mmCIF file of C-alpha atoms in Angstrom:
data_model
loop_
_atom_site.group_PDB
_atom_site.id
_atom_site.type_symbol
_atom_site.label_atom_id
_atom_site.label_comp_id
_atom_site.label_asym_id
_atom_site.label_seq_id
_atom_site.Cartn_x
_atom_site.Cartn_y
_atom_site.Cartn_z
ATOM 1 C CA MET A 1 8.141 111.224 147.293
ATOM 2 C CA THR A 2 9.536 107.626 147.489
ATOM 3 C CA ASP A 3 7.478 105.288 149.631
ATOM 4 C CA ALA A 4 9.271 102.973 152.099
ATOM 5 C CA LEU A 5 7.394 100.276 154.077
ATOM 6 C CA ILE A 6 9.024 98.805 157.231
ATOM 7 C CA VAL A 7 7.638 95.396 158.121
ATOM 8 C CA ARG A 8 8.849 94.029 161.536
ATOM 9 C CA GLY A 9 7.965 91.420 164.084
ATOM 10 C CA GLY A 10 8.710 87.826 164.939
ATOM 11 C CA TRP A 11 11.186 86.771 167.640
ATOM 12 C CA ASP A 12 11.923 89.589 169.957
ATOM 13 C CA GLY A 13 15.501 88.498 170.412
ATOM 14 C CA HIS A 14 16.475 90.223 167.183
ATOM 15 C CA HIS A 15 15.034 93.440 168.358
ATOM 16 C CA PRO A 16 12.923 94.183 165.376
ATOM 17 C CA VAL A 17 11.543 97.555 166.625
ATOM 18 C CA GLU A 18 15.012 98.936 167.833
ATOM 19 C CA THR A 19 16.875 97.819 164.769
ATOM 20 C CA THR A 20 14.353 99.156 162.223
ATOM 21 C CA ASP A 21 14.111 102.417 164.091
ATOM 22 C CA LEU A 22 17.739 102.856 163.561
ATOM 23 C CA PHE A 23 17.256 103.361 159.880
ATOM 24 C CA VAL A 24 14.063 105.570 159.845
ATOM 25 C CA PRO A 25 15.863 108.909 160.239
ATOM 26 C CA TYR A 26 18.257 107.957 157.370
ATOM 27 C CA LEU A 27 15.290 107.131 155.055
ATOM 28 C CA ARG A 28 13.519 110.255 155.878
ATOM 29 C CA ALA A 29 16.539 112.273 155.317
ATOM 30 C CA GLN A 30 16.938 110.783 151.816
ATOM 31 C CA GLY A 31 13.319 111.857 151.004
ATOM 32 C CA TYR A 32 11.384 108.657 151.805
ATOM 33 C CA THR A 33 7.986 108.686 153.424
ATOM 34 C CA VAL A 34 8.041 105.794 155.877
ATOM 35 C CA ALA A 35 5.158 103.587 156.997
ATOM 36 C CA ILE A 36 5.580 100.879 159.506
ATOM 37 C CA SER A 37 3.531 97.558 159.887
ATOM 38 C CA ASP A 38 3.929 95.188 162.800
ATOM 39 C CA SER A 39 2.173 92.507 160.851
ATOM 40 C CA SER A 40 3.385 90.485 157.742
ATOM 41 C CA GLU A 41 -0.139 90.360 156.543
ATOM 42 C CA VAL A 42 0.339 93.778 155.086
ATOM 43 C CA TYR A 43 1.942 91.834 152.143
ATOM 44 C CA ALA A 44 -1.562 90.722 151.252
ATOM 45 C CA ASP A 45 -2.685 94.163 150.570
ATOM 46 C CA ARG A 46 -1.822 94.410 146.883
ATOM 47 C CA ALA A 47 -3.163 97.651 146.397
ATOM 48 C CA ARG A 48 -0.963 99.059 149.057
ATOM 49 C CA LEU A 49 2.151 97.329 147.986
ATOM 50 C CA GLY A 50 1.693 98.534 144.354
ATOM 51 C CA SER A 51 2.791 102.053 145.494
ATOM 52 C CA VAL A 52 5.618 100.902 147.749
ATOM 53 C CA ASP A 53 9.104 101.515 146.352
ATOM 54 C CA LEU A 54 11.016 99.769 149.070
ATOM 55 C CA ILE A 55 10.302 97.206 151.730
ATOM 56 C CA VAL A 56 12.717 96.996 154.871
ATOM 57 C CA GLN A 57 11.881 93.663 156.584
ATOM 58 C CA SER A 58 12.870 92.518 160.036
ATOM 59 C CA VAL A 59 10.723 89.466 160.920
ATOM 60 C CA SER A 60 12.596 86.498 162.434
ATOM 61 C CA MET A 61 10.954 83.083 162.202
ATOM 62 C CA SER A 62 7.153 83.737 162.564
ATOM 63 C CA SER A 63 4.608 82.704 159.972
ATOM 64 C CA ILE A 64 2.815 84.236 157.105
ATOM 65 C CA SER A 65 -0.362 83.378 155.099
ATOM 66 C CA HIS A 66 -0.002 82.054 151.629
ATOM 67 C CA GLU A 67 -1.786 85.171 150.393
ATOM 68 C CA ALA A 68 0.623 87.588 152.051
ATOM 69 C CA CYS A 69 3.576 85.515 150.888
ATOM 70 C CA GLN A 70 2.427 85.629 147.337
ATOM 71 C CA GLY A 71 1.711 89.342 147.686
ATOM 72 C CA LEU A 72 5.263 90.059 148.678
ATOM 73 C CA CYS A 73 6.719 87.818 145.816
ATOM 74 C CA ASP A 74 4.610 89.524 143.415
ATOM 75 C CA ALA A 75 5.411 92.998 144.553
ATOM 76 C CA VAL A 76 9.096 92.386 144.231
ATOM 77 C CA ALA A 77 8.700 90.947 140.911
ATOM 78 C CA ALA A 78 6.858 94.043 139.827
ATOM 79 C CA GLY A 79 9.662 96.339 141.049
ATOM 80 C CA THR A 80 9.446 96.830 144.785
ATOM 81 C CA GLY A 81 12.785 96.709 146.454
ATOM 82 C CA LEU A 82 13.402 94.455 149.496
ATOM 83 C CA VAL A 83 16.220 94.832 152.031
ATOM 84 C CA GLY A 84 16.867 93.101 155.301
ATOM 85 C CA TRP A 85 19.531 91.713 157.594
ATOM 86 C CA HIS A 86 20.210 88.608 159.702
ATOM 87 C CA GLY A 87 17.338 86.582 160.822
ATOM 88 C CA GLY A 88 14.901 89.208 159.889
ATOM 89 C CA ILE A 89 15.270 88.190 156.235
ATOM 90 C CA VAL A 90 17.110 84.896 155.907
ATOM 91 C CA ASP A 91 15.184 83.175 158.791
ATOM 92 C CA SER A 92 11.725 84.371 158.066
ATOM 93 C CA TYR A 93 8.649 82.316 157.115
ATOM 94 C CA ARG A 94 10.372 78.939 157.130
ATOM 95 C CA ASP A 95 7.506 76.999 155.890
ATOM 96 C CA GLU A 96 6.799 79.194 152.783
ATOM 97 C CA LEU A 97 8.812 77.796 149.792
ATOM 98 C CA PRO A 98 8.118 80.712 147.587
ATOM 99 C CA TYR A 99 9.674 83.068 150.039
ATOM 100 C CA LEU A 100 12.799 80.857 150.316
ATOM 101 C CA GLN A 101 13.111 81.109 146.631
ATOM 102 C CA LEU A 102 12.699 84.832 146.596
ATOM 103 C CA ILE A 103 15.464 85.460 149.044
ATOM 104 C CA GLY A 104 17.856 82.898 147.650
ATOM 105 C CA GLY A 105 19.481 82.004 150.996
ATOM 106 C CA GLN A 106 18.354 80.432 154.346
ATOM 107 C CA PHE A 107 19.878 80.527 157.750
ATOM 108 C CA VAL A 108 20.713 77.003 159.148
ATOM 109 C CA THR A 109 22.900 77.632 162.071
ATOM 110 C CA HIS A 110 25.471 79.988 163.859
ATOM 111 C CA PRO A 111 28.331 77.825 165.174
ATOM 112 C CA GLY A 112 28.992 78.113 168.876
ATOM 113 C CA LYS A 113 31.937 78.617 171.171
ATOM 114 C CA ASP A 114 34.066 75.864 172.656
ATOM 115 C CA PRO A 115 31.482 74.218 175.119
ATOM 116 C CA SER A 116 33.800 74.885 178.023
ATOM 117 C CA LEU A 117 33.405 78.672 177.563
ATOM 118 C CA ARG A 118 29.630 78.696 177.230
ATOM 119 C CA ARG A 119 27.554 80.527 179.762
ATOM 120 C CA GLY A 120 24.148 79.701 178.814
ATOM 121 C CA ASP A 121 23.215 83.013 177.058
ATOM 122 C CA GLU A 122 23.288 84.391 173.569
ATOM 123 C CA THR A 123 27.029 85.113 173.713
ATOM 124 C CA ASP A 124 27.652 81.303 173.482
ATOM 125 C CA ASN A 125 27.187 81.860 169.735
ATOM 126 C CA TYR A 126 29.334 84.938 169.477
ATOM 127 C CA LEU A 127 32.529 84.135 167.505
ATOM 128 C CA PRO A 128 35.178 86.478 166.210
ATOM 129 C CA HIS A 129 35.078 86.254 162.326
ATOM 130 C CA THR A 130 35.952 88.326 159.250
ATOM 131 C CA VAL A 131 33.709 89.488 156.409
ATOM 132 C CA GLU A 132 35.586 89.612 153.229
ATOM 133 C CA PHE A 133 34.387 91.332 150.097
ATOM 134 C CA THR A 134 34.400 89.484 146.858
ATOM 135 C CA ASP A 135 35.748 90.846 143.576
ATOM 136 C CA ALA A 136 32.152 91.728 142.577
ATOM 137 C CA GLY A 137 31.701 93.367 146.038
ATOM 138 C CA ARG A 138 34.677 95.662 145.540
ATOM 139 C CA THR A 139 32.963 97.195 142.535
ATOM 140 C CA HIS A 140 29.336 97.025 143.332
ATOM 141 C CA PRO A 141 27.410 100.163 144.305
ATOM 142 C CA VAL A 142 26.425 98.634 147.609
ATOM 143 C CA THR A 143 29.883 97.850 148.775
ATOM 144 C CA ALA A 144 32.387 99.600 146.597
ATOM 145 C CA GLY A 145 35.337 101.048 148.454
ATOM 146 C CA LEU A 146 34.588 99.237 151.802
ATOM 147 C CA ASP A 147 37.381 97.219 153.535
ATOM 148 C CA ASP A 148 37.098 93.800 155.055
ATOM 149 C CA PHE A 149 35.991 93.888 158.597
ATOM 150 C CA THR A 150 35.749 91.766 161.707
ATOM 151 C CA LEU A 151 32.865 91.256 164.063
ATOM 152 C CA GLU A 152 32.265 89.220 167.334
ATOM 153 C CA THR A 153 28.688 88.223 166.998
ATOM 154 C CA GLU A 154 26.652 85.392 165.518
ATOM 155 C CA GLN A 155 28.242 84.253 162.309
ATOM 156 C CA TYR A 156 25.579 82.821 159.929
ATOM 157 C CA TRP A 157 25.874 79.723 158.059
ATOM 158 C CA VAL A 158 23.608 79.969 155.072
ATOM 159 C CA LEU A 159 22.411 77.565 152.429
ATOM 160 C CA HIS A 160 21.969 79.409 149.084
ATOM 161 C CA ASP A 161 21.571 79.056 145.388
ATOM 162 C CA SER A 162 23.628 80.299 142.412
ATOM 163 C CA LEU A 163 21.244 83.146 141.481
ATOM 164 C CA ILE A 164 22.434 85.492 144.214
ATOM 165 C CA ASP A 165 25.325 87.824 143.474
ATOM 166 C CA VAL A 166 27.616 87.466 146.460
ATOM 167 C CA LEU A 167 29.247 90.663 147.540
ATOM 168 C CA ALA A 168 30.910 89.447 150.815
ATOM 169 C CA THR A 169 31.604 86.071 152.455
ATOM 170 C CA THR A 170 32.483 84.707 155.739
ATOM 171 C CA MET A 171 34.387 81.530 156.552
ATOM 172 C CA HIS A 172 33.559 78.956 159.166
ATOM 173 C CA PRO A 173 36.855 77.085 160.137
ATOM 174 C CA PRO A 174 36.869 73.532 161.394
ATOM 175 C CA ARG A 175 37.270 73.474 165.207
ATOM 176 C CA PRO A 176 37.680 70.561 167.478
ATOM 177 C CA TRP A 177 34.113 70.748 168.875
ATOM 178 C CA HIS A 178 32.417 70.991 165.507
ATOM 179 C CA PRO A 179 31.634 68.120 163.120
ATOM 180 C CA TRP A 180 32.846 69.615 159.864
ATOM 181 C CA HIS A 181 36.385 68.956 158.658
ATOM 182 C CA ARG A 182 37.349 71.700 156.316
ATOM 183 C CA PRO A 183 36.433 75.416 155.986
ATOM 184 C CA VAL A 184 32.968 76.340 154.966
ATOM 185 C CA VAL A 185 32.319 79.529 153.111
ATOM 186 C CA SER A 186 29.005 81.316 153.540
ATOM 187 C CA PRO A 187 27.679 84.397 151.614
ATOM 188 C CA ALA A 188 27.372 87.341 154.111
ATOM 189 C CA VAL A 189 26.103 90.114 151.779
ATOM 190 C CA TRP A 190 24.303 89.476 148.563
ATOM 191 C CA THR A 191 22.108 90.974 145.926
ATOM 192 C CA ARG A 192 19.411 89.238 143.902
ATOM 193 C CA THR A 193 17.271 90.478 140.960
ATOM 194 C CA TRP A 194 13.737 89.055 140.919
ATOM 195 C CA GLY A 195 11.677 90.174 137.960
ATOM 196 C CA ALA A 196 11.900 93.980 138.024
ATOM 197 C CA GLY A 197 12.840 94.190 141.782
ATOM 198 C CA ARG A 198 16.091 94.127 143.490
ATOM 199 C CA ILE A 199 16.909 92.404 146.764
ATOM 200 C CA VAL A 200 19.746 93.095 149.320
ATOM 201 C CA VAL A 201 20.597 90.802 152.078
ATOM 202 C CA ALA A 202 23.147 91.337 155.017
ATOM 203 C CA THR A 203 23.566 88.404 157.302
ATOM 204 C CA PRO A 204 25.318 90.531 160.124
ATOM 205 C CA GLY A 205 22.801 92.269 162.347
ATOM 206 C CA HIS A 206 21.931 90.223 165.410
ATOM 207 C CA SER A 207 21.710 93.395 167.625
ATOM 208 C CA VAL A 208 21.657 97.114 167.449
ATOM 209 C CA ASP A 209 25.403 97.474 168.086
ATOM 210 C CA VAL A 210 26.168 95.362 165.133
ATOM 211 C CA LEU A 211 24.099 97.375 162.878
ATOM 212 C CA LYS A 212 25.831 100.514 164.209
ATOM 213 C CA HIS A 213 29.118 99.060 162.996
ATOM 214 C CA PRO A 214 30.105 101.695 160.417
ATOM 215 C CA THR A 215 30.614 99.244 157.593
ATOM 216 C CA VAL A 216 27.468 97.199 158.282
ATOM 217 C CA ARG A 217 25.382 100.351 158.551
ATOM 218 C CA THR A 218 26.846 101.672 155.314
ATOM 219 C CA ILE A 219 25.980 98.386 153.453
ATOM 220 C CA ILE A 220 22.391 98.532 154.576
ATOM 221 C CA GLU A 221 21.967 102.164 153.901
ATOM 222 C CA ARG A 222 23.386 101.913 150.438
ATOM 223 C CA GLY A 223 21.525 98.719 150.032
ATOM 224 C CA MET A 224 18.204 100.569 150.597
ATOM 225 C CA LEU A 225 19.017 103.051 147.991
ATOM 226 C CA TRP A 226 20.117 100.615 145.365
ATOM 227 C CA ALA A 227 17.085 98.308 145.805
ATOM 228 C CA THR A 228 14.562 101.023 145.698
ATOM 229 C CA ARG A 229 12.290 100.754 142.727
ATOM 230 C CA ALA A 230 13.694 102.612 139.658
ATOM 231 C CA SER A 231 11.573 105.451 138.607
#
């Protein structure tokens, strides 16, 4: 059997229980045994992580001990796959620099609507935008054959390094109420190899309905298979 560990928690606004539950039936149908932890401190249990083939993480913001952070980094370097979406992976454990280096990208903002259209709720940050696949994304096993798609949800602006392999991007256009003056392109889907491990990140995923989008869901499901420890 292939062992998957779901680690979830942090800010409730990203629905860590509901969003991770969405993928449990798929993993089990693919032959995975699935364990769930509501605490990031599971990463400090090195003996347990040594047998885990795939980690699916949804922990927005929150904090983690140095021991647990290092346990996660070491597990990935040793071959454990890591997959996540949205703030559950690119806005986790902000104070832990080794984690930021592991992931290769960090959320900094999601631009908002025209101030005159804002209502004081989460939809103030919902903007229509397109996710476009790169040349690499059109051939990579996680995204091959998928078409560019549009969403109206949070559009992440991500700081990143050059070690990530970008499979899809999204463009933040300059708008009169924003301070930047030319289009800014952010990675929306990427992979990263770290030691013997594989990482897959998708920035869409603010809510369950976004994760149910056929293309987003396909990316994550394929990503889990691709990232899983090679036997």
